[in-house]
Tab-separated table of C-alpha atoms in Angstrom:
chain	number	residue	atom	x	y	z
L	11	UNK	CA	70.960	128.060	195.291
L	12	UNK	CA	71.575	128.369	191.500
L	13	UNK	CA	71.960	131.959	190.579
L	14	UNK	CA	71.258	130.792	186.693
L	15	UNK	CA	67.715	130.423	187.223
L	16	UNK	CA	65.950	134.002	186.048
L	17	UNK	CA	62.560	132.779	186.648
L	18	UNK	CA	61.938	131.577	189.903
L	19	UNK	CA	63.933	131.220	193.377
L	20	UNK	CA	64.762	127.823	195.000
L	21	UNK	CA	63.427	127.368	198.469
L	22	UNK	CA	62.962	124.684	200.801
L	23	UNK	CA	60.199	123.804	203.861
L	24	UNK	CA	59.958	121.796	206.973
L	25	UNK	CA	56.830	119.836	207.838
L	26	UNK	CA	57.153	119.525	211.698
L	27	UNK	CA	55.045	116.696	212.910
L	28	UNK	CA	55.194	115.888	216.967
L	29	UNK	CA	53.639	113.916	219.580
L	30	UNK	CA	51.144	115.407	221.327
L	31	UNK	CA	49.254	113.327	224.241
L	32	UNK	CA	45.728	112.468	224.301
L	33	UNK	CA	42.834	115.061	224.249
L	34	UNK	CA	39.447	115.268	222.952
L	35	UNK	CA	38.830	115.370	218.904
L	36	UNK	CA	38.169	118.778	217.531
L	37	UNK	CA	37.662	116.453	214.329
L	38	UNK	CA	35.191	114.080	212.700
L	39	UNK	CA	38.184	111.814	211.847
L	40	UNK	CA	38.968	111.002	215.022
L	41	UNK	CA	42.227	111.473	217.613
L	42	UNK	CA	45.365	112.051	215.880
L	43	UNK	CA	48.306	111.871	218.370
L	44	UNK	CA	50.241	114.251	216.576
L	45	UNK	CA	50.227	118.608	215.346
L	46	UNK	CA	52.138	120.469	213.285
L	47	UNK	CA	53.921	123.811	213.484
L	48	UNK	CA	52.315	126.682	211.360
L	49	UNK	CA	53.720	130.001	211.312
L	50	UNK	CA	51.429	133.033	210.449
L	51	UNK	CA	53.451	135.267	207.868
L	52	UNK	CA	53.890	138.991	208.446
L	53	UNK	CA	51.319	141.033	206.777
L	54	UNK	CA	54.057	143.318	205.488
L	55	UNK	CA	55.333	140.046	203.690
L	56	UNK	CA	56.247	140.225	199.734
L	57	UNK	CA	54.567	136.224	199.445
L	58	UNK	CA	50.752	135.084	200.781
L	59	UNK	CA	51.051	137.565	203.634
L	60	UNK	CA	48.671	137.307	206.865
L	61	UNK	CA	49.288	133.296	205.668
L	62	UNK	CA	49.889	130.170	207.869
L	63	UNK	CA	52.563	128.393	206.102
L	64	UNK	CA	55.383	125.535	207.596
L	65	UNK	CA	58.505	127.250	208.702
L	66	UNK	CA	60.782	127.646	205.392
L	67	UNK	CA	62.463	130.268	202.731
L	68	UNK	CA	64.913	130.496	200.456
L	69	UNK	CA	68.253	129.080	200.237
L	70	UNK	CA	71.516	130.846	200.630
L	71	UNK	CA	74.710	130.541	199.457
L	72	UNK	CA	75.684	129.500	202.796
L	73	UNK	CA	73.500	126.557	202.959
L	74	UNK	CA	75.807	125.177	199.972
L	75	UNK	CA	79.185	125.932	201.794
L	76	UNK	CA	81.927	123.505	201.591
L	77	UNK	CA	82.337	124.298	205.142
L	78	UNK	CA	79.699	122.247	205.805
L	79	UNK	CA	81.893	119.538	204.956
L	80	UNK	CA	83.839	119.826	208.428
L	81	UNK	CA	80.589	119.095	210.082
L	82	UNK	CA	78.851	116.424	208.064
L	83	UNK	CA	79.778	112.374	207.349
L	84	UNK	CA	82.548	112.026	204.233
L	85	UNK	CA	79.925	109.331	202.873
L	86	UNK	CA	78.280	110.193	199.566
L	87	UNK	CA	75.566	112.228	200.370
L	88	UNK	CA	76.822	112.975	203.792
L	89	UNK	CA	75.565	109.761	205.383
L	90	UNK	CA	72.003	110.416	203.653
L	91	UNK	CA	70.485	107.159	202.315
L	92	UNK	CA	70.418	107.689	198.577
L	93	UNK	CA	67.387	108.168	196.593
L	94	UNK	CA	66.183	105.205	193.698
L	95	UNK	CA	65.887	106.060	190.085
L	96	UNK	CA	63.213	107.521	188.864
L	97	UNK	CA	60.655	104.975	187.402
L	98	UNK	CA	60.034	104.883	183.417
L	99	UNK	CA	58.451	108.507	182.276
L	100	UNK	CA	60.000	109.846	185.334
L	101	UNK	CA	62.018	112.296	186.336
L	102	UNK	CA	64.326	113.630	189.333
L	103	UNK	CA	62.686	116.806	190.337
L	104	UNK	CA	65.370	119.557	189.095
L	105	UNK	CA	65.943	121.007	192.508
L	106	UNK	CA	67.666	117.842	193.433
L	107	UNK	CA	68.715	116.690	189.508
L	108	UNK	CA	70.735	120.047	189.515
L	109	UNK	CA	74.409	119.502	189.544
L	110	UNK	CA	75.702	121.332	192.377
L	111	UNK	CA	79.078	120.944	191.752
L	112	UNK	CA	78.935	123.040	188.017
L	113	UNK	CA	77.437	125.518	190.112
L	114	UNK	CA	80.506	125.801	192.665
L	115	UNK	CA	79.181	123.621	195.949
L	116	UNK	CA	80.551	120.322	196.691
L	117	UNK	CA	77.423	119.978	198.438
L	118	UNK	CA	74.217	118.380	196.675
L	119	UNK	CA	70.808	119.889	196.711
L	120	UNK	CA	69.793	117.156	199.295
L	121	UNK	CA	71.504	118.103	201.888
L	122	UNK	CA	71.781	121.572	200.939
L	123	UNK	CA	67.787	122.163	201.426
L	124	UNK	CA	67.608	120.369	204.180
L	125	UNK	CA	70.468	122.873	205.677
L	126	UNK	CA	68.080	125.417	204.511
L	127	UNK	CA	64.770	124.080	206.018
L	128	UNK	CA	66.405	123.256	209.291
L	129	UNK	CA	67.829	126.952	209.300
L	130	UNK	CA	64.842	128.510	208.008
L	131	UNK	CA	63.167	126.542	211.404
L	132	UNK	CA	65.436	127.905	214.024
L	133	UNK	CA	65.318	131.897	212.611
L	134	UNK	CA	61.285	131.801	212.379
L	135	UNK	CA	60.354	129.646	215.190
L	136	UNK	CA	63.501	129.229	217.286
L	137	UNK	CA	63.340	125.894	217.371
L	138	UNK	CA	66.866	124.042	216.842
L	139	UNK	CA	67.509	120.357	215.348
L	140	UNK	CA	70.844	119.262	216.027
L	141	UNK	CA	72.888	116.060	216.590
L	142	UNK	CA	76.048	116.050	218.311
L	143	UNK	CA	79.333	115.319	216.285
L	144	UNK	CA	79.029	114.378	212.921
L	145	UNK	CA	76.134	112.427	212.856
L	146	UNK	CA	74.019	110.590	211.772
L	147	UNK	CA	72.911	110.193	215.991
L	148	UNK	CA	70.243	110.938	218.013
L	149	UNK	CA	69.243	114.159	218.531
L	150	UNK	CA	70.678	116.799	221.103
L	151	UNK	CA	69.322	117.019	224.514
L	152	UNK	CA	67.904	120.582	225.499
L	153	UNK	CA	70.006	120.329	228.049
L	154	UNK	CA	72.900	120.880	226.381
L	155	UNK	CA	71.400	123.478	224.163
L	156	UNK	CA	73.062	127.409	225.436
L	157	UNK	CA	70.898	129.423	228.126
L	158	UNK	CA	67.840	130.888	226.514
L	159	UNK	CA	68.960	134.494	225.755
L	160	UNK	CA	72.719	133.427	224.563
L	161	UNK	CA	69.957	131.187	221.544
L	162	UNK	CA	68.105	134.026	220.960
L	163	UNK	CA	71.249	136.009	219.825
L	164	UNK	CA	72.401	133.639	217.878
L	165	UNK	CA	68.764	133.331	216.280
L	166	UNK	CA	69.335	137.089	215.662
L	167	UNK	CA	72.548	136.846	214.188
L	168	UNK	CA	71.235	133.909	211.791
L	169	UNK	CA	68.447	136.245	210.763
L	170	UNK	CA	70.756	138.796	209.814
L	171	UNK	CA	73.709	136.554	208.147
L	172	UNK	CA	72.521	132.912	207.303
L	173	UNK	CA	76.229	131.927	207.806
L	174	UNK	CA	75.994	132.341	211.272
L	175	UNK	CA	73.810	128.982	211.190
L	176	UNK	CA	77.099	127.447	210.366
L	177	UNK	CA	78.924	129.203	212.714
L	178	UNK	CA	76.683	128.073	215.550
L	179	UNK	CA	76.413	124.613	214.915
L	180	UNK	CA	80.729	124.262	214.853
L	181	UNK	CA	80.423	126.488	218.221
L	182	UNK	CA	78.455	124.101	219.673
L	183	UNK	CA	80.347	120.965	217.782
L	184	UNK	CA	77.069	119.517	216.554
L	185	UNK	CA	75.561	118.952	213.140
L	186	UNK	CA	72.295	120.174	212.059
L	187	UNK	CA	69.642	116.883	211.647
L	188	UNK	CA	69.617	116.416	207.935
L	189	UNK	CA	68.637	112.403	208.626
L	190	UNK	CA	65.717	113.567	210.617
L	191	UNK	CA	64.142	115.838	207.178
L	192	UNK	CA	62.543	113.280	204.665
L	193	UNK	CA	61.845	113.934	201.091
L	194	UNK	CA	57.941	114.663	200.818
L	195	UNK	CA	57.062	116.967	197.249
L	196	UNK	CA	58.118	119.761	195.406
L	197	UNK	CA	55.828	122.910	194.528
L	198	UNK	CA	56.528	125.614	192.198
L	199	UNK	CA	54.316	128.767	191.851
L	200	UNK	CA	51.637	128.771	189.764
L	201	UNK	CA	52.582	131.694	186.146
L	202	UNK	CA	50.140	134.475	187.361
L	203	UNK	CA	50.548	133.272	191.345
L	204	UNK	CA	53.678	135.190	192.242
L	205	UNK	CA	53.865	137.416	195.016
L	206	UNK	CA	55.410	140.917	195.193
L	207	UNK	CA	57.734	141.752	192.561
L	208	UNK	CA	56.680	138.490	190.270
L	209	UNK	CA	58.052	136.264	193.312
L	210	UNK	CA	58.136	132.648	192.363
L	211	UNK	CA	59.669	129.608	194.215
L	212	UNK	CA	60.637	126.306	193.390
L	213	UNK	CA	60.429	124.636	197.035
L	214	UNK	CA	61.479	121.494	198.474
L	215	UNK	CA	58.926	119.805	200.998
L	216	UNK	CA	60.121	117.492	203.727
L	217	UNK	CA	58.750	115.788	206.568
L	218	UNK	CA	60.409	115.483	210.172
L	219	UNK	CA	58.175	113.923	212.904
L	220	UNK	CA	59.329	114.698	216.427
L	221	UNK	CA	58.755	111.269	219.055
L	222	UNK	CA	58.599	114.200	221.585
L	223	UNK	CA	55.956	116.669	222.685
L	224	UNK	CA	55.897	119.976	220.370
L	225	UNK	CA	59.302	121.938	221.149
L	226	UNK	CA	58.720	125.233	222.207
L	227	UNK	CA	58.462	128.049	219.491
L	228	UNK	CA	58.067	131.676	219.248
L	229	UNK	CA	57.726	134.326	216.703
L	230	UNK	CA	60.462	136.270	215.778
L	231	UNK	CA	57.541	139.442	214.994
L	232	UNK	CA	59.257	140.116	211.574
L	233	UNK	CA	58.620	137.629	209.358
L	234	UNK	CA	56.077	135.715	211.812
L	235	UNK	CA	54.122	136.780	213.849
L	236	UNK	CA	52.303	134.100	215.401
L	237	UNK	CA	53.036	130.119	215.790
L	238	UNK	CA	50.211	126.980	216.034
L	239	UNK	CA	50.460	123.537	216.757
L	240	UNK	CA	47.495	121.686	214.669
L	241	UNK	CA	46.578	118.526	213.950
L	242	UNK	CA	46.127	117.863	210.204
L	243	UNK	CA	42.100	117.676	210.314
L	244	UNK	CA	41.909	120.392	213.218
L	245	UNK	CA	44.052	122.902	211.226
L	246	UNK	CA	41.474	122.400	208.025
L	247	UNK	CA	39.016	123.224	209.830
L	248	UNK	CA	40.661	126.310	211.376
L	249	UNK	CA	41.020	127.038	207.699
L	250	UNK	CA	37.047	126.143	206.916
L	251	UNK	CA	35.835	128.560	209.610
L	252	UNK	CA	38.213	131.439	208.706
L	253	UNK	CA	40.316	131.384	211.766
L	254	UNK	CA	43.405	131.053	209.853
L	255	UNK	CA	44.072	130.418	205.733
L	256	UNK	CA	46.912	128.875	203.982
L	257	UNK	CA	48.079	128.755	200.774
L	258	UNK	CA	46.426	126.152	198.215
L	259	UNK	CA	49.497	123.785	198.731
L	260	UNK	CA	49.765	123.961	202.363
L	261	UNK	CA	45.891	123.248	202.159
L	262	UNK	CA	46.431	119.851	200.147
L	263	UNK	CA	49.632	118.571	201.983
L	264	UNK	CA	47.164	118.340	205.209
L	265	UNK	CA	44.860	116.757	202.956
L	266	UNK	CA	47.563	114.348	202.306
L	267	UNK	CA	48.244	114.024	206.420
L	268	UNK	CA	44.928	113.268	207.421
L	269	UNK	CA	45.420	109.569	205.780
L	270	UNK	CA	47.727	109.082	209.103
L	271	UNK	CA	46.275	109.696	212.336
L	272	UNK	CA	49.402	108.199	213.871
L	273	UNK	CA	52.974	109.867	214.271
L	274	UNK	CA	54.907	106.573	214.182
L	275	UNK	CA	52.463	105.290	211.026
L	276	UNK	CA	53.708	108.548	209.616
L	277	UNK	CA	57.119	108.158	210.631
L	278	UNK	CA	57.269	104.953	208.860
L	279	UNK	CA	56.147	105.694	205.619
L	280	UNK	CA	57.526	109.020	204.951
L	281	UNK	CA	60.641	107.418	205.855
L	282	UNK	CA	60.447	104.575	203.462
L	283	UNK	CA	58.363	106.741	200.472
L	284	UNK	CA	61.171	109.381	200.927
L	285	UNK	CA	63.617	107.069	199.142
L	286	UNK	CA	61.214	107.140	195.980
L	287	UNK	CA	62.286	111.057	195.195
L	288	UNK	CA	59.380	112.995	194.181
L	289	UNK	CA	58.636	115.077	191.085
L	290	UNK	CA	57.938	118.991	191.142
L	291	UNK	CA	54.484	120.125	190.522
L	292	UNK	CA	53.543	123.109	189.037
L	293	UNK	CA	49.610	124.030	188.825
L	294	UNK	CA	48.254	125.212	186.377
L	295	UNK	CA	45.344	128.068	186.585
L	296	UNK	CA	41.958	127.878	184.953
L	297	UNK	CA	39.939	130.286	185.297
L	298	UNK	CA	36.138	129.982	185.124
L	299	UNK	CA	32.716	132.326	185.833
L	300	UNK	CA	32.202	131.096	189.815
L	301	UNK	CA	36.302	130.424	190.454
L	302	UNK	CA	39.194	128.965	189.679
L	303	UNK	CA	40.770	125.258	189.419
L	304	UNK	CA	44.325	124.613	190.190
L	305	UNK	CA	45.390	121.703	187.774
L	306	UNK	CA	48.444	119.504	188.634
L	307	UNK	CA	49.572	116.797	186.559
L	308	UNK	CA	47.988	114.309	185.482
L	309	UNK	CA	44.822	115.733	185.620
L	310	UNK	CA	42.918	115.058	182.026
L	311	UNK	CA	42.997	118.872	181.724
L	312	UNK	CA	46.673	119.726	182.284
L	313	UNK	CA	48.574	120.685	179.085
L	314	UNK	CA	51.013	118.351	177.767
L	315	UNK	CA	53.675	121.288	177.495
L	316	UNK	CA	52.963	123.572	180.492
L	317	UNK	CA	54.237	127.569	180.593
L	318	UNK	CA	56.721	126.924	183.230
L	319	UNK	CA	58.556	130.889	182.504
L	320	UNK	CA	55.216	132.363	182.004
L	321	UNK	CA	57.007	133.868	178.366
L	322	UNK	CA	54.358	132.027	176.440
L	323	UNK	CA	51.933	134.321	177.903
L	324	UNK	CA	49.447	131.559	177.910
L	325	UNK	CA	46.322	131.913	180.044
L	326	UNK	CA	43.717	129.128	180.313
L	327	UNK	CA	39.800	129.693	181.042
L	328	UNK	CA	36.483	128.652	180.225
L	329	UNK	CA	32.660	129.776	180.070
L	330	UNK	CA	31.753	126.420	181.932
L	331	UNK	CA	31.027	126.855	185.725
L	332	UNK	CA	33.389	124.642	187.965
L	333	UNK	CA	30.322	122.792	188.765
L	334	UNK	CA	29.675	121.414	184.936
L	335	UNK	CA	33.658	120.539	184.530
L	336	UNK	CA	33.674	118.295	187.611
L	337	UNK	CA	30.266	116.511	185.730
L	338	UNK	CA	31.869	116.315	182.889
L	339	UNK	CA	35.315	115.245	183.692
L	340	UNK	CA	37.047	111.377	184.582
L	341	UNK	CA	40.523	112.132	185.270
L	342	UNK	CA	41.116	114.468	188.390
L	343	UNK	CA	44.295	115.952	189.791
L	344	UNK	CA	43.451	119.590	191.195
L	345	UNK	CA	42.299	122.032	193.442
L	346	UNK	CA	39.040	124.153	192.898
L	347	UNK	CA	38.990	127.243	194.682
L	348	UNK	CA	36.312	129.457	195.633
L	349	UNK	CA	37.092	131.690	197.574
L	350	UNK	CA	40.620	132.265	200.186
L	351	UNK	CA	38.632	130.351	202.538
L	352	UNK	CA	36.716	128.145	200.230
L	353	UNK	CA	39.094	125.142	198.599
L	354	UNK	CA	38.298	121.654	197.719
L	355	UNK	CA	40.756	118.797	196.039
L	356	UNK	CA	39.882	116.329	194.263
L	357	UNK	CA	41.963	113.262	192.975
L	358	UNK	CA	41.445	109.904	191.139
L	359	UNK	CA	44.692	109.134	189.406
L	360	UNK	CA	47.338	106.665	191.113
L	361	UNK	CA	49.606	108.568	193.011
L	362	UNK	CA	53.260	108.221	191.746
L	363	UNK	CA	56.630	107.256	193.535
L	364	UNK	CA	54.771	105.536	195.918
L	365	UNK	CA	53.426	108.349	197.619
L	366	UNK	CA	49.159	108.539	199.204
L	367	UNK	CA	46.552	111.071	197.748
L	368	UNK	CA	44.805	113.514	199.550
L	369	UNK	CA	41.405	112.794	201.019
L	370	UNK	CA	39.591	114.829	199.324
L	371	UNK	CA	38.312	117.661	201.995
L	372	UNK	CA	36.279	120.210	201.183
L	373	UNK	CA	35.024	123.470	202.142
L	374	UNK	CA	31.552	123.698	200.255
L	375	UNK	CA	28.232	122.166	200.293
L	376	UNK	CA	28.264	120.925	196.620
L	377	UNK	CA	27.581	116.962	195.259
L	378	UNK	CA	29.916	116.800	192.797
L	379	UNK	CA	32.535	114.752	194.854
L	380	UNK	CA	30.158	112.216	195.443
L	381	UNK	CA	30.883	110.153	192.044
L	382	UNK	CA	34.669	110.109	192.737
């Protein structure tokens, strides 16, 4: 974590892709022979409650503890494969630019987050990625994982004091599965998007896909209070017919997913992209009459300098309807929302650091996708 930040928190998420075996389509796309783990969010929460979101939160101070050090490789980056330089007019997102070490952890942000997402995992969903020793190996066998209630204290105790993740991996002489997490994006909430208390959150994204079938979960009925396994197209439209809703993120990440209807085709090139980095994205809100349209960049209506603090007090809208803008635009990077239940994305540009676009899903009956 970097306690200089006034703005925003740093947070990190976990993607959980695994095999599922063969059963009819719910979806027009096809069989996909893989779901992922949602988590529906307390409605007492402080951020998109009543929300399904991938298991994640913030990171502590304990997720950047040199103590970590007993448990992880002595390579550079603990044994992770290192990440390529940015290509020209790039950058390193600043979660993972940030030097750690100024801030007082020996440990850098890409291991750190990943410490944090795999935590995060086990206290929301009680699901546990280890390796044993050091690592980099394969992954623990349930078998050797403690009796049922003996991991649901500990999941308590990690609730409570997020050093107690540490605590229970050297107990058990394993070493949570930072090799298994792969790089995948980097949001940060929208000026005039924060939650309770002007929350805002500068999260990693990464990707872990599972060879097995989906590991049991369970709510901990605090901060969740419901799990689902879905398949990318099947959990849209969940979210189409109002059965669940996600966050506008969330809703273009399975966007993203539904170009793979395989786990290992997934498995393959998240692994490969990952070493690409990623850059952080932070939408930008225009509001018009009949909704709103979440720009990212690139998009030909993105400003060049965006309000990242919100201090500029800078709020962007227009008399058009979102119908016209889509007519009259070329360049398209965003996310038009109707409604909580109602989003569409819609993107033309070349996707950068080798990463895939969306297909662009939508919830509405309009045209205006057609000419894309």
């Amino acid at each position: 974590m970097n306690p200089r930040l006034r703005h925003w928190r740093e947070a990190a998420t976990l993607l959980l892709a695994a095999g599922t075996p063969g059963r009819p389509p719910r979806s027009p796309l096809g069989p996909f022979d893989y779901e992922l783990l949602l988590l529906r969010r307390s409605s007492r929460s402080g951020f998109t409650p009543g929300a399904h979101v991938f298991p994640g939160g913030l990171a502590e101070p304990a997720d950047f503890s040199a103590e970590w050090l007993g448990l992880l490789p002595a390579s550079p980056h603990c044994g992770l494969r290192a990440v390529k330089p940015p290509p020209p007019g790039g950058s390193r997102a600043p979660l993972f630019a940030t030097d750690r070490e100024s801030l007082g952890s020996p440990l850098p942000g890409e291991v750190a987050f990943r410490i944090c997402a795999l935590r995060e995992t086990f206290e929301e969903a009680g699901i546990l990625l280890l390796v044993p020793g050091r690592g980099p190996a394969p992954p623990l066998p349930a078998e050797r994982l403690p009796p049922a209630a003996e991991l649901e204290e500990w999941r308590r105790r990690v609730r409570e004091d997020a050093s107690c993740f540490l605590r229970l991996c050297q107990h058990l002489g394993c070493a949570p599965n930072i090799w298994a997490l792969h790089e995948w994006s980097n949001w940060l909430t929208p000026v005039g998007r924060a939650g309770r208390g002007g929350r805002r959150y500068d999260t990693a994204f990464f990707l872990c896909c599972l060879e097995q079938r989906p590991p049991h979960a369970s709510q901990d009925d605090q901060e969740v209070t419901a799990v689902l396994w879905s398949s990318p197209p099947e959990a849209i439209e969940r979210f189409q017919s109002q059965e669940i809703w996600f966050p506008p993120p969330q809703f273009y990440e399975f966007c993203r997913l539904c170009n793979f209807s395989s786990l290992g085709e997934l498995q393959r090139f998240s692994s490969a992209r990952a070493l690409e980095g990623c850059e952080r994205w932070m939408p930008v809100m225009l509001s018009a009459p009949d909704g709103f349209i979440q720009l990212l960049p690139g998009d030909e209506l993105y400003p060049e300098d965006p309000d990242y603090t919100g201090e500029k007090k800078i709020s962007m809208s227009t008399d058009k309807k979102v119908e016209d803008l889509m007519k009259e635009g070329g360049i398209f990077h965003r996310i038009v929302i109707k409604n909580i239940n109602n989003l569409a994305v819609y993107v033309n540009i070349q996707a950068k650091y080798k990463h895939i676009n969306p297909l662009m899903m939508k919830c509405d009956n309009s045209d205006y996708n057609s000419r894309l």
